[in-house]
Amino acid sequence: MNEISILMYLLSQRGSHHEFGATREEIIDRLNPGKKAENFVFNNVMTKLSNYIDPLGFQINYNPLNSHWYLSIKNEITEFFGANPFNEHPSLAATLFCTLTCCLKNRGKTSIQEIKKIRKKKNLISDLKALETKGYISINSKNRSVELTPLIGYQIDIERLYNNIVLMMKDEIK
Amino acid sequence: MVNDDNPTDIINQIEQIKNDVFSGKLSLIDLKLSPIFQELKNTLNMVNLIKYSKPFEGACGLLSQKFEELQKLLNALQDDEIFTKFIEKNPSDELIASLLMKSWTKIFYLESMSLKFLNYSNNRYSQERKSIERIEHLQIQDHKGSFLLNVPEHEFTEKMQIYFDQISYLLPCKFEDLFAHERDQIKIYENFVYILHLIQLGIIKYNKEKNLVYQ
């Protein structure tokens, strides 16, 4: 057993229902590098593992919603095999995007009313319920608020999404 | 200045930068990489080309990482309302869905390969079976010589005739059509026995080539 195999196990483990991988603290705790070297060891081991698994089509990702590092399959491979959960439901994807936009503005939480303002759609509630069933959001029916679950942080690479939107909008300006 | 044929100094310099970046002492954005590339350019020649490939690879790695950090910085400096601005343009659902899918990540997790599952399986399979099969002897009741099996209400020939009357209007037909509406396997088996007997008695005939039953 070496550092890489320990890390591989930690990053591919499943905790609770929507919890995969491990936090930085959990990784450091297992690797136990000593207080002074913990930054160096953490970054070094993560970079090494990332380089090892890259040709296999895997990558290390970070979920900002629950601060977990985890293993994922590269986006281009996911795209190639068409792993698309919204294949026949673009409307659901659009509702999820609007929810994400509202939640990002309000630190991970928003109201149904707020989503309605930007997603002008009649059966918005049924879309939200479908997204809740898929585990991407949780709805509080008492105060009509919506919250993103950690699962969406695993499934959407927000930085990549941001870059794609910026590139698309720049193309439109040109 | 480094020795032209010995790139150890420059390798050490690159390693030191990597270590400082890893430990958080240094940010690549604040660091000028051009002196390293200048040094590589000045010392590189046909003779030491192979020896210098490693430091060149290291320097390119640093440069690529610097570009990534720069991109992140530029993104952070841009208007963080980009998502809202995009929505305000009223994009189609299909366009949003395609953008979302380009950023979709598939988590690498195989339940059947996880240590948790292996532990669970190990515990399940290594457990001793507590329930021991008990052999219970049958209680034999005295029926005073009467036969235990139920005697059918009709004789076999009668039952066969009843069945023939039921299927005669279907004939001629394909063999499997005789069983088309029957779901009960026991009943199918019983009817099959009647058909065999009917064929043997010459009441109905069967053409194997055409798979046809006829009178």
Coordinates of C-alpha atoms in Angstrom, one line a residue:
Chain A
M1 CA 0.0 0.0 0.0
N2 CA 1.4 3.4 -0.9
E3 CA 0.1 7.0 -0.9
I4 CA -1.3 6.8 -4.4
S5 CA -3.4 3.7 -3.6
I6 CA -4.7 5.3 -0.4
L7 CA -5.7 8.4 -2.3
M8 CA -7.3 6.3 -5.1
Y9 CA -9.4 4.6 -2.4
L10 CA -10.4 7.8 -0.7
L11 CA -11.3 9.6 -3.9
S12 CA -13.5 6.7 -5.2
Q13 CA -15.3 5.9 -2.0
R14 CA -18.9 6.6 -1.3
G15 CA -20.1 8.1 2.0
S16 CA -23.7 8.8 2.3
H17 CA -26.2 8.8 -0.6
H18 CA -24.9 11.9 -2.3
E19 CA -21.4 12.0 -1.0
F20 CA -18.4 10.7 -3.0
G21 CA -14.7 11.1 -2.5
A22 CA -13.1 12.8 0.5
T23 CA -12.3 16.3 1.8
R24 CA -8.8 17.7 2.0
E25 CA -8.8 17.2 5.7
E26 CA -9.7 13.5 5.4
I27 CA -7.0 13.0 2.8
I28 CA -4.3 14.7 4.9
D29 CA -5.5 12.8 8.0
R30 CA -5.0 9.5 6.2
L31 CA -1.7 10.4 4.6
N32 CA -0.4 11.9 7.8
P33 CA 2.5 13.9 6.4
G34 CA 3.1 16.1 9.4
K35 CA 2.0 19.7 9.9
K36 CA 4.8 21.4 7.9
A37 CA 4.6 19.2 4.8
E38 CA 0.9 18.8 4.5
N39 CA 0.3 21.3 1.7
F40 CA 3.2 20.0 -0.3
V41 CA 2.3 16.3 0.2
F42 CA -1.4 16.9 -0.6
N43 CA -0.6 18.9 -3.9
N44 CA 2.2 16.5 -4.9
V45 CA 0.2 13.3 -4.4
M46 CA -2.9 14.8 -6.1
T47 CA -0.9 15.9 -9.1
K48 CA 0.9 12.5 -9.4
L49 CA -2.4 10.5 -9.2
S50 CA -4.0 12.9 -11.7
N51 CA -1.1 12.3 -14.2
Y52 CA -1.3 8.5 -13.7
I53 CA -5.0 8.3 -14.3
D54 CA -5.2 10.8 -17.1
P55 CA -4.4 8.3 -20.0
L56 CA -7.1 6.0 -18.6
G57 CA -9.7 8.7 -19.1
F58 CA -10.2 9.7 -15.5
Q59 CA -9.6 13.0 -13.7
I60 CA -9.7 14.4 -10.2
N61 CA -12.5 16.9 -9.6
Y62 CA -13.6 19.2 -6.8
N63 CA -17.1 19.6 -5.6
P64 CA -17.5 23.2 -4.2
L65 CA -20.8 22.4 -2.7
N66 CA -19.5 19.9 -0.1
S67 CA -15.7 20.5 -0.4
H68 CA -15.1 16.9 -1.6
W69 CA -12.4 15.8 -4.0
Y70 CA -13.5 12.8 -6.1
L71 CA -12.7 10.8 -9.2
S72 CA -14.7 11.3 -12.4
I73 CA -14.7 10.2 -16.0
K74 CA -13.4 12.9 -18.4
N75 CA -16.0 15.1 -20.0
E76 CA -15.1 14.2 -23.6
I77 CA -15.5 10.5 -22.8
T78 CA -18.9 11.2 -21.1
E79 CA -19.9 13.1 -24.2
F80 CA -18.6 10.4 -26.6
F81 CA -20.7 7.8 -24.9
G82 CA -23.7 10.1 -24.7
A83 CA -24.3 9.8 -21.0
N84 CA -26.9 12.5 -21.1
P85 CA -29.6 12.5 -18.4
F86 CA -31.6 15.2 -20.2
N87 CA -31.6 13.6 -23.6
E88 CA -35.3 13.9 -24.2
H89 CA -36.0 16.6 -21.6
P90 CA -34.2 19.9 -22.6
S91 CA -36.9 21.7 -20.6
L92 CA -35.7 20.0 -17.4
A93 CA -32.1 21.0 -18.2
A94 CA -33.2 24.6 -18.7
T95 CA -35.1 24.6 -15.3
L96 CA -32.0 23.1 -13.6
F97 CA -29.8 25.8 -15.2
C98 CA -32.1 28.6 -14.0
T99 CA -32.2 27.1 -10.5
L100 CA -28.4 26.9 -10.5
T101 CA -28.2 30.6 -11.6
C102 CA -30.5 31.7 -8.8
C103 CA -28.7 29.5 -6.2
L104 CA -25.3 30.8 -7.2
K105 CA -26.5 34.4 -6.7
N106 CA -27.9 33.5 -3.3
R107 CA -25.2 31.3 -1.8
G108 CA -26.7 27.9 -2.7
K109 CA -30.4 28.7 -1.8
T110 CA -33.2 30.4 -3.6
S111 CA -37.0 30.7 -3.7
I112 CA -39.4 29.2 -6.2
Q113 CA -40.6 32.8 -6.9
E114 CA -37.0 33.8 -7.8
I115 CA -36.7 30.9 -10.3
K116 CA -40.1 31.8 -11.8
K117 CA -38.8 35.3 -12.6
I118 CA -36.2 34.0 -14.9
R119 CA -37.8 30.7 -16.0
K120 CA -41.1 31.8 -17.4
K121 CA -42.7 28.5 -17.8
K122 CA -46.2 27.2 -16.8
N123 CA -45.4 23.8 -15.3
L124 CA -42.2 24.9 -13.5
I125 CA -43.3 23.1 -10.3
S126 CA -43.5 19.7 -12.0
D127 CA -40.0 20.3 -13.5
L128 CA -38.7 21.2 -10.0
K129 CA -40.3 18.1 -8.5
A130 CA -38.7 15.9 -11.3
L131 CA -35.3 17.5 -10.5
E132 CA -35.9 16.7 -6.8
T133 CA -36.7 13.1 -7.7
K134 CA -33.4 12.9 -9.6
G135 CA -31.7 14.2 -6.4
Y136 CA -30.3 17.4 -7.8
I137 CA -32.3 19.8 -5.7
S138 CA -34.3 19.8 -2.5
I139 CA -37.5 21.7 -2.2
N140 CA -38.8 23.1 1.1
S141 CA -42.5 23.3 0.5
K142 CA -43.2 25.2 3.8
N143 CA -41.2 28.3 2.8
R144 CA -41.2 27.5 -0.9
S145 CA -37.4 27.5 -1.1
V146 CA -35.1 25.5 -3.3
E147 CA -31.6 24.3 -2.4
L148 CA -29.0 22.5 -4.5
T149 CA -27.9 19.1 -3.2
P150 CA -24.2 18.2 -3.2
L151 CA -25.0 15.8 -6.1
I152 CA -25.2 18.6 -8.6
G153 CA -21.8 19.8 -7.5
Y154 CA -20.5 16.4 -8.5
Q155 CA -22.3 16.3 -11.8
I156 CA -21.8 19.8 -13.2
D157 CA -18.3 21.2 -13.7
I158 CA -19.4 24.8 -12.9
E159 CA -16.0 26.3 -14.0
R160 CA -16.3 24.5 -17.4
L161 CA -19.9 25.6 -17.7
Y162 CA -18.9 29.2 -17.0
N163 CA -16.1 29.1 -19.6
N164 CA -18.4 27.6 -22.2
I165 CA -20.9 30.4 -21.6
V166 CA -18.3 33.1 -21.8
L167 CA -16.9 31.6 -25.0
M168 CA -20.3 31.4 -26.6
M169 CA -21.2 35.0 -25.6
K170 CA -17.9 36.2 -27.0
D171 CA -18.6 34.4 -30.3
E172 CA -22.0 36.1 -30.5
I173 CA -20.4 39.6 -30.0
K174 CA -17.9 38.8 -32.8
Chain B
M1 CA 24.9 30.2 -15.4
V2 CA 24.6 26.4 -15.9
N3 CA 27.1 23.9 -17.3
D4 CA 26.1 23.4 -20.9
D5 CA 26.2 19.6 -20.7
N6 CA 24.8 19.2 -17.2
P7 CA 21.2 20.3 -16.7
T8 CA 21.1 19.4 -13.0
D9 CA 21.0 23.0 -11.8
I10 CA 18.1 23.9 -14.0
I11 CA 16.3 20.7 -13.0
N12 CA 16.8 21.5 -9.4
Q13 CA 15.5 25.1 -10.0
I14 CA 12.3 23.7 -11.7
E15 CA 11.8 21.2 -8.9
Q16 CA 12.2 24.0 -6.3
I17 CA 9.6 26.1 -8.0
K18 CA 7.2 23.1 -8.1
N19 CA 7.8 22.4 -4.4
D20 CA 7.2 26.1 -3.6
V21 CA 4.0 26.1 -5.6
F22 CA 2.8 22.9 -4.0
S23 CA 3.5 24.1 -0.5
G24 CA 1.7 27.4 -1.3
K25 CA 4.8 29.6 -0.8
L26 CA 4.7 30.8 -4.4
S27 CA 2.0 31.6 -7.0
L28 CA 2.9 30.9 -10.6
I29 CA 1.2 34.1 -11.7
D30 CA 3.8 36.1 -9.7
L31 CA 6.7 34.2 -11.2
K32 CA 8.5 35.1 -14.4
L33 CA 9.2 31.9 -16.4
S34 CA 11.0 33.6 -19.2
P35 CA 14.5 33.5 -17.5
I36 CA 14.2 29.7 -17.3
F37 CA 13.3 29.4 -21.0
Q38 CA 16.0 31.9 -21.9
E39 CA 18.6 29.8 -20.1
L40 CA 17.3 26.6 -21.8
K41 CA 17.5 28.3 -25.1
N42 CA 21.1 29.5 -24.5
T43 CA 22.4 26.2 -23.3
L44 CA 20.6 23.9 -25.7
N45 CA 22.6 22.5 -28.6
M46 CA 22.7 19.3 -30.8
V47 CA 25.0 17.5 -28.4
N48 CA 23.0 18.0 -25.1
L49 CA 19.6 17.8 -26.7
I50 CA 18.6 14.5 -25.0
K51 CA 19.8 15.6 -21.5
Y52 CA 17.9 18.8 -21.7
S53 CA 14.5 17.2 -22.7
K54 CA 13.6 16.6 -19.1
P55 CA 14.1 20.2 -17.8
F56 CA 12.3 21.4 -21.0
E57 CA 9.4 19.2 -20.2
G58 CA 9.3 20.5 -16.6
A59 CA 9.5 24.2 -17.7
C60 CA 6.6 23.5 -20.2
G61 CA 4.6 21.9 -17.4
L62 CA 5.1 25.1 -15.3
L63 CA 4.0 27.3 -18.2
S64 CA 0.9 25.2 -18.8
Q65 CA 0.0 25.4 -15.1
K66 CA 0.6 29.2 -15.2
F67 CA -1.8 29.5 -18.1
E68 CA -4.5 27.6 -16.1
E69 CA -4.0 29.8 -13.1
L70 CA -4.2 32.9 -15.3
Q71 CA -7.5 31.7 -16.9
K72 CA -9.0 31.1 -13.4
L73 CA -7.9 34.6 -12.4
L74 CA -9.4 36.2 -15.5
N75 CA -12.7 34.3 -14.9
A76 CA -12.8 35.5 -11.3
L77 CA -12.2 39.1 -12.5
Q78 CA -15.0 38.9 -15.0
D79 CA -18.6 39.8 -14.2
D80 CA -20.0 37.0 -12.0
E81 CA -23.4 37.8 -13.3
I82 CA -22.6 35.9 -16.5
F83 CA -25.2 33.2 -15.9
T84 CA -27.9 35.8 -15.4
K85 CA -26.8 37.8 -18.5
F86 CA -27.0 34.5 -20.5
I87 CA -30.5 33.8 -19.3
E88 CA -31.7 37.3 -20.1
K89 CA -30.9 36.6 -23.8
N90 CA -33.7 34.0 -23.7
P91 CA -31.7 31.1 -25.0
S92 CA -33.7 28.0 -26.2
D93 CA -34.1 25.0 -23.9
E94 CA -32.1 22.9 -26.3
L95 CA -29.1 25.3 -26.2
I96 CA -29.1 25.4 -22.4
A97 CA -29.3 21.6 -22.4
S98 CA -26.4 21.3 -24.8
L99 CA -24.3 23.7 -22.7
L100 CA -25.1 21.8 -19.5
M101 CA -24.2 18.5 -21.1
K102 CA -20.8 19.8 -22.2
S103 CA -20.1 20.4 -18.5
W104 CA -21.7 17.2 -17.3
T105 CA -19.4 15.0 -15.2
K106 CA -19.8 11.3 -14.6
I107 CA -18.6 10.2 -11.1
F108 CA -16.3 7.2 -11.1
Y109 CA -17.9 4.9 -8.6
L110 CA -18.5 1.2 -9.0
E111 CA -20.5 -0.2 -6.1
S112 CA -19.5 -3.8 -6.9
M113 CA -15.8 -2.8 -6.8
S114 CA -15.9 -0.7 -3.7
L115 CA -14.2 -1.8 -0.5
K116 CA -17.5 -1.2 1.4
F117 CA -19.3 -3.7 -0.8
L118 CA -16.5 -6.3 -0.6
N119 CA -16.5 -6.0 3.2
Y120 CA -20.3 -6.4 3.2
S121 CA -20.1 -9.5 0.9
N122 CA -17.3 -11.0 2.9
N123 CA -19.4 -10.6 6.1
R124 CA -22.4 -12.1 4.5
Y125 CA -20.7 -15.1 2.9
S126 CA -18.4 -15.9 5.9
Q127 CA -21.3 -16.0 8.3
E128 CA -22.2 -19.4 9.6
R129 CA -25.7 -20.4 8.7
K130 CA -27.7 -20.5 11.9
S131 CA -30.8 -22.2 10.6
I132 CA -30.3 -25.9 10.6
E133 CA -32.7 -27.9 8.4
R134 CA -34.9 -30.1 10.4
I135 CA -36.2 -33.3 9.0
E136 CA -39.8 -33.8 9.9
H137 CA -41.3 -37.2 9.4
L138 CA -44.6 -37.4 7.7
Q139 CA -47.6 -38.4 9.8
I140 CA -49.1 -41.5 8.4
Q141 CA -52.8 -41.8 8.8
D142 CA -54.6 -45.0 8.5
H143 CA -57.2 -44.8 5.7
K144 CA -58.3 -48.3 6.2
G145 CA -57.3 -49.5 2.8
S146 CA -58.8 -46.6 0.8
F147 CA -56.7 -45.1 -2.0
L148 CA -55.0 -41.8 -1.3
L149 CA -55.1 -40.4 -4.8
N150 CA -58.2 -38.7 -6.1
V151 CA -59.9 -40.7 -8.8
P152 CA -60.7 -38.5 -11.9
E153 CA -64.4 -37.8 -12.4
H154 CA -64.3 -39.0 -16.0
E155 CA -62.5 -41.8 -17.8
F156 CA -59.6 -40.9 -19.9
T157 CA -61.4 -41.7 -23.2
E158 CA -64.3 -39.5 -22.2
K159 CA -62.0 -36.6 -21.3
M160 CA -60.2 -37.0 -24.6
Q161 CA -63.5 -36.9 -26.5
I162 CA -64.5 -33.8 -24.7
Y163 CA -61.2 -32.2 -25.7
F164 CA -61.6 -33.3 -29.3
D165 CA -65.1 -31.8 -29.5
Q166 CA -63.5 -28.5 -28.2
I167 CA -60.8 -28.4 -30.9
S168 CA -62.6 -29.9 -33.8
Y169 CA -64.0 -26.6 -35.1
L170 CA -60.3 -25.2 -35.2
L171 CA -59.1 -28.0 -37.6
P172 CA -57.2 -27.8 -39.9
C173 CA -54.8 -25.5 -38.1
K174 CA -51.1 -25.1 -37.1
F175 CA -50.0 -27.4 -34.3
E176 CA -49.2 -24.4 -31.9
D177 CA -52.6 -22.9 -32.6
L178 CA -54.1 -25.7 -30.5
F179 CA -52.4 -24.2 -27.4
A180 CA -52.6 -20.5 -28.3
H181 CA -55.2 -19.5 -25.7
E182 CA -54.0 -21.8 -22.9
R183 CA -51.7 -20.4 -20.2
D184 CA -51.8 -23.1 -17.6
Q185 CA -48.8 -25.4 -18.1
I186 CA -50.4 -28.4 -16.5
K187 CA -53.4 -28.0 -18.8
I188 CA -51.2 -27.7 -21.9
Y189 CA -49.4 -30.9 -20.9
E190 CA -52.8 -32.7 -20.4
N191 CA -54.1 -31.5 -23.8
F192 CA -50.8 -32.5 -25.5
V193 CA -51.3 -36.1 -24.2
Y194 CA -54.9 -36.1 -25.6
I195 CA -53.5 -34.9 -29.0
L196 CA -50.9 -37.7 -29.0
H197 CA -53.6 -40.3 -28.4
L198 CA -56.0 -38.8 -31.0
I199 CA -53.2 -38.9 -33.6
Q200 CA -52.4 -42.5 -32.6
L201 CA -56.0 -43.5 -32.9
G202 CA -56.2 -41.8 -36.3
I203 CA -59.0 -39.4 -35.3
I204 CA -56.8 -36.5 -36.2
K205 CA -53.6 -36.3 -38.4
Y206 CA -50.4 -34.4 -38.3
N207 CA -48.3 -33.2 -41.2
K208 CA -44.8 -32.6 -39.9
E209 CA -43.5 -30.7 -43.0
K210 CA -46.4 -28.2 -42.9
N211 CA -46.8 -28.3 -39.1
L212 CA -50.5 -28.9 -39.7
V213 CA -53.1 -30.7 -37.7
Y214 CA -56.2 -31.9 -39.6
Q215 CA -59.0 -34.5 -39.6

